[in-house]
Coordinates of N, CA and C in Angstrom, one line a residue:
M1 N 15.4 35.9 -35.7 CA 15.1 35.4 -34.4 C 15.5 33.9 -34.3
R2 N 16.0 33.5 -33.2 CA 16.4 32.1 -33.0 C 15.2 31.4 -32.4
I3 N 14.9 30.2 -32.9 CA 13.7 29.5 -32.4 C 14.1 28.0 -32.1
V4 N 13.4 27.5 -31.1 CA 13.5 26.0 -30.8 C 12.1 25.5 -31.1
V5 N 12.1 24.4 -32.0 CA 10.8 23.9 -32.4 C 10.5 22.6 -31.6
D6 N 9.4 22.6 -30.9 CA 9.1 21.4 -30.1 C 8.2 20.4 -30.9
S7 N 8.0 19.3 -30.4 CA 7.3 18.2 -31.1 C 5.9 18.6 -31.6
Y8 N 5.2 19.4 -30.7 CA 3.8 19.9 -31.1 C 3.9 20.7 -32.4
A9 N 4.9 21.6 -32.6 CA 5.0 22.4 -33.8 C 5.4 21.5 -35.0
W10 N 6.3 20.6 -34.8 CA 6.7 19.7 -36.0 C 5.5 18.9 -36.4
I11 N 4.7 18.3 -35.5 CA 3.6 17.5 -35.8 C 2.5 18.3 -36.6
E12 N 2.3 19.6 -36.1 CA 1.3 20.4 -36.7 C 1.8 20.8 -38.1
L13 N 3.1 21.0 -38.3 CA 3.6 21.3 -39.6 C 3.4 20.1 -40.6
F14 N 3.6 18.9 -40.1 CA 3.3 17.7 -40.9 C 1.8 17.5 -41.2
I15 N 0.9 17.9 -40.2 CA -0.5 17.8 -40.5 C -0.9 18.7 -41.5
G16 N -0.4 19.9 -41.5 CA -0.6 20.9 -42.6 C -1.8 21.8 -42.4
G17 N -2.3 21.9 -41.1 CA -3.5 22.8 -40.9 C -3.0 24.2 -40.6
K18 N -3.8 25.1 -40.1 CA -3.5 26.5 -39.8 C -2.3 26.6 -38.9
S19 N -2.3 25.8 -37.8 CA -1.1 25.9 -36.9 C 0.2 25.5 -37.6
G20 N 0.0 24.4 -38.4 CA 1.2 23.9 -39.2 C 1.7 25.0 -40.2
K21 N 0.8 25.7 -40.8 CA 1.2 26.7 -41.8 C 2.0 27.8 -41.0
R22 N 1.4 28.2 -39.9 CA 2.1 29.2 -39.0 C 3.5 28.7 -38.6
A23 N 3.5 27.5 -38.2 CA 4.8 26.9 -37.8 C 5.8 27.0 -38.9
G24 N 5.4 26.6 -40.1 CA 6.3 26.7 -41.3 C 6.8 28.1 -41.5
E25 N 5.9 29.1 -41.4 CA 6.2 30.5 -41.6 C 7.3 30.9 -40.6
H26 N 7.1 30.6 -39.3 CA 8.1 30.9 -38.3 C 9.4 30.3 -38.6
I27 N 9.4 29.0 -39.0 CA 10.7 28.3 -39.3 C 11.4 29.0 -40.5
E28 N 10.6 29.4 -41.5 CA 11.2 30.1 -42.7 C 11.8 31.4 -42.3
M29 N 11.1 32.1 -41.4 CA 11.6 33.5 -41.0 C 12.7 33.5 -40.0
A30 N 12.9 32.4 -39.3 CA 13.9 32.4 -38.2 C 15.3 32.5 -38.7
S31 N 16.1 33.2 -38.0 CA 17.5 33.3 -38.4 C 18.3 32.0 -38.0
E32 N 17.8 31.3 -37.0 CA 18.4 30.0 -36.6 C 17.3 29.1 -36.0
V33 N 17.3 27.9 -36.4 CA 16.2 26.9 -36.0 C 16.9 25.7 -35.3
Y34 N 16.4 25.4 -34.1 CA 17.0 24.3 -33.4 C 15.9 23.3 -33.0
T35 N 16.2 22.1 -32.8 CA 15.3 21.0 -32.3 C 16.1 20.2 -31.3
P36 N 15.6 20.1 -30.0 CA 16.2 19.1 -29.1 C 16.2 17.7 -29.6
D37 N 17.2 16.9 -29.3 CA 17.3 15.6 -29.8 C 16.1 14.7 -29.3
T38 N 15.6 15.1 -28.1 CA 14.5 14.4 -27.5 C 13.2 14.5 -28.3
V39 N 13.1 15.6 -29.0 CA 11.9 15.9 -29.8 C 11.9 14.8 -31.0
L40 N 13.0 14.4 -31.5 CA 13.0 13.4 -32.5 C 12.4 12.1 -31.9
A41 N 12.8 11.8 -30.7 CA 12.2 10.6 -30.1 C 10.7 10.7 -29.8
E42 N 10.3 11.9 -29.4 CA 8.8 12.1 -29.2 C 8.0 11.9 -30.5
V43 N 8.5 12.5 -31.5 CA 7.8 12.5 -32.8 C 7.8 11.0 -33.3
A44 N 8.9 10.3 -33.2 CA 9.0 8.9 -33.6 C 8.0 8.1 -32.8
R45 N 8.0 8.3 -31.5 CA 7.0 7.5 -30.6 C 5.6 7.8 -31.0
K46 N 5.2 9.0 -31.2 CA 3.8 9.4 -31.6 C 3.4 8.7 -32.9
Y47 N 4.3 8.8 -33.9 CA 3.9 8.2 -35.2 C 3.9 6.7 -35.2
L48 N 4.8 6.1 -34.4 CA 4.8 4.6 -34.3 C 3.5 4.1 -33.6
R49 N 3.1 4.9 -32.5 CA 1.9 4.5 -31.8 C 0.7 4.6 -32.8
E50 N 0.7 5.6 -33.7 CA -0.3 5.8 -34.7 C -0.2 4.9 -35.9
K51 N 0.7 4.0 -35.9 CA 0.9 3.0 -36.9 C 1.4 3.5 -38.2
F52 N 2.2 4.6 -38.2 CA 2.8 5.1 -39.4 C 3.9 4.1 -39.7
S53 N 4.3 3.9 -41.0 CA 5.3 3.0 -41.4 C 6.7 3.6 -40.9
K54 N 7.7 2.8 -40.7 CA 9.0 3.2 -40.3 C 9.6 4.1 -41.4
S55 N 9.3 3.9 -42.6 CA 9.9 4.7 -43.7 C 9.3 6.1 -43.6
V56 N 8.0 6.3 -43.4 CA 7.4 7.6 -43.2 C 8.0 8.3 -42.0
I57 N 8.1 7.6 -40.9 CA 8.7 8.2 -39.7 C 10.1 8.6 -40.0
S58 N 10.9 7.8 -40.6 CA 12.3 8.1 -40.9 C 12.4 9.4 -41.8
E59 N 11.5 9.5 -42.8 CA 11.4 10.6 -43.7 C 11.1 11.9 -42.9
R60 N 10.2 11.8 -42.0 CA 9.8 13.0 -41.2 C 11.0 13.4 -40.2
L61 N 11.6 12.4 -39.6 CA 12.8 12.8 -38.8 C 13.9 13.4 -39.6
K62 N 14.1 12.9 -40.8 CA 15.1 13.5 -41.7 C 14.8 14.9 -42.1
T63 N 13.5 15.2 -42.3 CA 13.0 16.5 -42.6 C 13.4 17.5 -41.4
I64 N 13.1 17.0 -40.2 CA 13.3 17.8 -39.0 C 14.8 18.1 -39.0
S65 N 15.7 17.1 -39.2 CA 17.1 17.2 -39.1 C 17.6 18.2 -40.2
E66 N 17.0 18.2 -41.4 CA 17.4 19.1 -42.5 C 17.0 20.5 -42.2
L67 N 15.9 20.7 -41.6 CA 15.3 22.1 -41.4 C 15.8 22.7 -40.1
S68 N 16.5 22.0 -39.2 CA 16.9 22.5 -38.0 C 18.2 21.9 -37.5
R69 N 18.9 22.6 -36.6 CA 20.1 22.0 -35.9 C 19.6 21.2 -34.7
I70 N 20.1 20.0 -34.6 CA 19.7 19.1 -33.5 C 20.6 19.4 -32.3
V71 N 20.0 19.6 -31.2 CA 20.7 20.0 -30.0 C 20.7 18.8 -29.0
T72 N 21.9 18.4 -28.6 CA 21.9 17.2 -27.6 C 22.0 17.8 -26.2
V73 N 21.6 16.9 -25.3 CA 21.6 17.2 -23.9 C 23.0 17.2 -23.3
T74 N 23.5 18.3 -22.9 CA 24.8 18.4 -22.2 C 24.6 18.5 -20.7
P75 N 25.6 18.4 -19.9 CA 25.4 18.5 -18.5 C 24.8 19.8 -18.1
E76 N 25.1 20.9 -18.7 CA 24.5 22.2 -18.5 C 23.0 22.2 -18.8
I77 N 22.6 21.6 -19.9 CA 21.2 21.5 -20.3 C 20.5 20.6 -19.4
A78 N 21.2 19.5 -18.9 CA 20.5 18.6 -18.0 C 20.1 19.3 -16.7
L79 N 21.1 20.0 -16.1 CA 20.8 20.8 -14.9 C 19.6 21.8 -15.1
G80 N 19.7 22.5 -16.2 CA 18.7 23.4 -16.6 C 17.3 22.7 -16.7
S81 N 17.3 21.5 -17.3 CA 16.1 20.8 -17.5 C 15.5 20.4 -16.1
A82 N 16.3 20.1 -15.2 CA 15.8 19.8 -13.8 C 15.1 21.0 -13.2
E83 N 15.7 22.1 -13.4 CA 15.1 23.4 -12.9 C 13.8 23.7 -13.6
C84 N 13.9 23.6 -14.9 CA 12.7 23.9 -15.7 C 11.6 22.9 -15.4
Y85 N 11.9 21.7 -15.1 CA 10.8 20.7 -14.8 C 10.1 21.2 -13.5
L86 N 10.8 21.6 -12.5 CA 10.2 22.0 -11.3 C 9.3 23.2 -11.5
D87 N 9.8 24.2 -12.4 CA 9.0 25.4 -12.7 C 7.7 25.0 -13.5
L88 N 7.9 24.1 -14.5 CA 6.7 23.7 -15.2 C 5.7 22.9 -14.4
L89 N 6.2 22.1 -13.5 CA 5.4 21.3 -12.6 C 4.5 22.2 -11.7
Q90 N 5.2 23.2 -11.2 CA 4.4 24.2 -10.3 C 3.4 24.9 -11.2
K91 N 3.7 25.3 -12.4 CA 2.8 26.0 -13.3 C 1.6 25.1 -13.6
A92 N 1.9 23.8 -13.9 CA 0.9 22.8 -14.2 C -0.1 22.6 -13.1
K93 N 0.4 22.6 -11.9 CA -0.5 22.4 -10.7 C -1.4 23.6 -10.5
K94 N -0.8 24.8 -10.7 CA -1.5 26.0 -10.5 C -2.6 26.1 -11.6
E95 N -2.3 25.7 -12.8 CA -3.3 25.8 -13.9 C -4.1 24.5 -14.1
K96 N -4.0 23.6 -13.2 CA -4.7 22.3 -13.2 C -4.5 21.5 -14.6
L97 N -3.2 21.5 -15.0 CA -2.8 20.7 -16.2 C -2.2 19.4 -15.7
R98 N -2.2 18.4 -16.6 CA -1.4 17.2 -16.3 C 0.0 17.6 -16.1
N99 N 0.8 16.7 -15.4 CA 2.2 17.0 -15.2 C 2.9 17.1 -16.5
P100 N 3.9 18.0 -16.5 CA 4.7 18.1 -17.7 C 5.6 16.9 -17.9
S101 N 6.1 16.7 -19.1 CA 7.0 15.6 -19.3 C 8.5 16.1 -19.1
L102 N 9.4 15.3 -18.9 CA 10.8 15.7 -18.8 C 11.2 16.2 -20.2
F103 N 10.6 15.7 -21.2 CA 10.9 16.3 -22.6 C 10.5 17.7 -22.7
D104 N 9.4 18.1 -22.1 CA 9.0 19.5 -22.0 C 10.0 20.3 -21.4
A105 N 10.5 19.9 -20.2 CA 11.5 20.6 -19.5 C 12.8 20.7 -20.3
I106 N 13.2 19.7 -21.0 CA 14.4 19.7 -21.8 C 14.3 20.8 -22.9
T107 N 13.1 20.8 -23.5 CA 12.8 21.7 -24.6 C 12.9 23.2 -24.0
L108 N 12.4 23.4 -22.9 CA 12.5 24.7 -22.3 C 13.9 25.1 -21.9
A109 N 14.6 24.1 -21.4 CA 16.0 24.4 -21.0 C 16.9 24.7 -22.2
V110 N 16.7 24.0 -23.3 CA 17.4 24.2 -24.5 C 17.1 25.7 -25.0
T111 N 15.8 26.0 -24.9 CA 15.4 27.4 -25.3 C 16.1 28.4 -24.5
K112 N 16.1 28.3 -23.2 CA 16.8 29.2 -22.4 C 18.3 29.3 -22.6
H113 N 18.9 28.1 -22.8 CA 20.3 28.0 -23.0 C 20.7 28.7 -24.3
L114 N 19.9 28.6 -25.3 CA 20.2 29.3 -26.6 C 19.6 30.7 -26.7
K115 N 19.0 31.2 -25.6 CA 18.4 32.5 -25.6 C 17.5 32.7 -26.8
A116 N 16.6 31.7 -26.9 CA 15.7 31.6 -28.1 C 14.2 31.7 -27.7
K117 N 13.3 31.5 -28.6 CA 11.9 31.3 -28.3 C 11.5 29.9 -28.7
V118 N 10.6 29.3 -28.0 CA 10.1 28.0 -28.3 C 8.8 28.1 -29.1
L119 N 8.8 27.4 -30.2 CA 7.6 27.4 -31.1 C 6.7 26.2 -30.7
T120 N 5.5 26.5 -30.2 CA 4.7 25.4 -29.6 C 3.2 25.8 -29.5
G121 N 2.4 24.8 -29.2 CA 1.0 25.0 -28.9 C 0.7 24.2 -27.6
D122 N 1.7 23.6 -27.0 CA 1.6 22.8 -25.8 C 1.2 23.7 -24.6
E123 N 0.2 23.4 -24.0 CA -0.4 24.2 -22.9 C 0.7 24.4 -21.8
H124 N 1.6 23.6 -21.6 CA 2.6 23.8 -20.5 C 3.5 25.0 -20.8
F125 N 3.6 25.4 -22.0 CA 4.4 26.6 -22.4 C 3.6 27.9 -22.5
K126 N 2.3 27.7 -22.5 CA 1.4 28.9 -22.7 C 1.7 30.0 -21.7
N127 N 1.8 31.2 -22.3 CA 2.1 32.5 -21.5 C 3.5 32.6 -20.9
L128 N 4.4 31.7 -21.3 CA 5.8 31.9 -20.8 C 6.4 32.9 -21.8
S129 N 7.4 33.7 -21.2 CA 8.0 34.7 -22.0 C 8.8 34.1 -23.2
E130 N 9.2 32.9 -23.1 CA 10.0 32.2 -24.1 C 9.2 31.7 -25.2
T131 N 7.8 31.7 -25.1 CA 7.0 31.0 -26.1 C 6.5 31.8 -27.3
L132 N 6.6 31.2 -28.4 CA 5.9 31.6 -29.6 C 4.7 30.7 -29.8
W133 N 3.5 31.2 -29.5 CA 2.3 30.4 -29.3 C 1.6 30.1 -30.7
L134 N 1.3 28.8 -31.0 CA 0.7 28.5 -32.3 C -0.8 28.3 -32.2
N135 N -1.3 27.8 -31.1 CA -2.7 27.4 -31.0 C -3.5 28.5 -30.5
S136 N -4.4 29.1 -31.3 CA -5.2 30.2 -30.9 C -6.6 29.7 -30.5
G137 N -6.9 28.5 -30.6 CA -8.2 28.0 -30.1 C -9.0 27.3 -31.2
G138 N -10.3 27.7 -31.3 CA -11.3 27.0 -32.1 C -10.9 26.6 -33.5
D139 N -10.1 27.4 -34.3 CA -9.9 27.0 -35.7 C -8.7 26.2 -35.8
E140 N -8.0 25.8 -34.8 CA -6.8 25.0 -34.9 C -7.0 23.5 -34.8
T141 N -6.1 22.8 -35.4 CA -6.0 21.4 -35.4 C -5.6 21.0 -34.0
E142 N -6.3 20.1 -33.4 CA -5.9 19.6 -32.1 C -5.3 18.2 -32.3
Q143 N -4.2 18.0 -31.7 CA -3.5 16.7 -31.8 C -4.3 15.7 -30.9
Q144 N -4.9 14.7 -31.5 CA -5.7 13.8 -30.8 C -4.9 13.0 -29.7
A145 N -3.9 12.4 -30.2 CA -3.0 11.6 -29.2 C -1.9 12.5 -28.8
R146 N -1.8 12.6 -27.5 CA -0.7 13.5 -26.9 C 0.7 12.9 -27.4
V147 N 1.6 13.8 -27.5 CA 2.9 13.4 -27.9 C 3.6 12.7 -26.7

């Protein structure tokens, strides 16, 4: 199976809880693993806000780059991202969630472009046909600061 790993899944992997363990298992079993380049920026931003050292952040970004192929935004993915954003925004309003980020839309567009599944626990992706869901509720690590 081809998977796209979003920032939620990478952060859970680094935390090492139950969701992180499942993320690692999915990554190991996948035939192809991809990460949108925007996820690198999201992960770096989260860790910098949480006062991680630049060397730790660099090491984690290197790990992501070694375990997956980094996908850049092309004109085709950019257009798909705009469409995905509108779909995610409509879903968020219906489910009374905060607005999705453009990064969420890019991740979904990359997933669709690659005909893959997105590995995540982000509520914006819950119940989408493209989603491999990590967060089953009570026993999972919750990321305190949003990505």
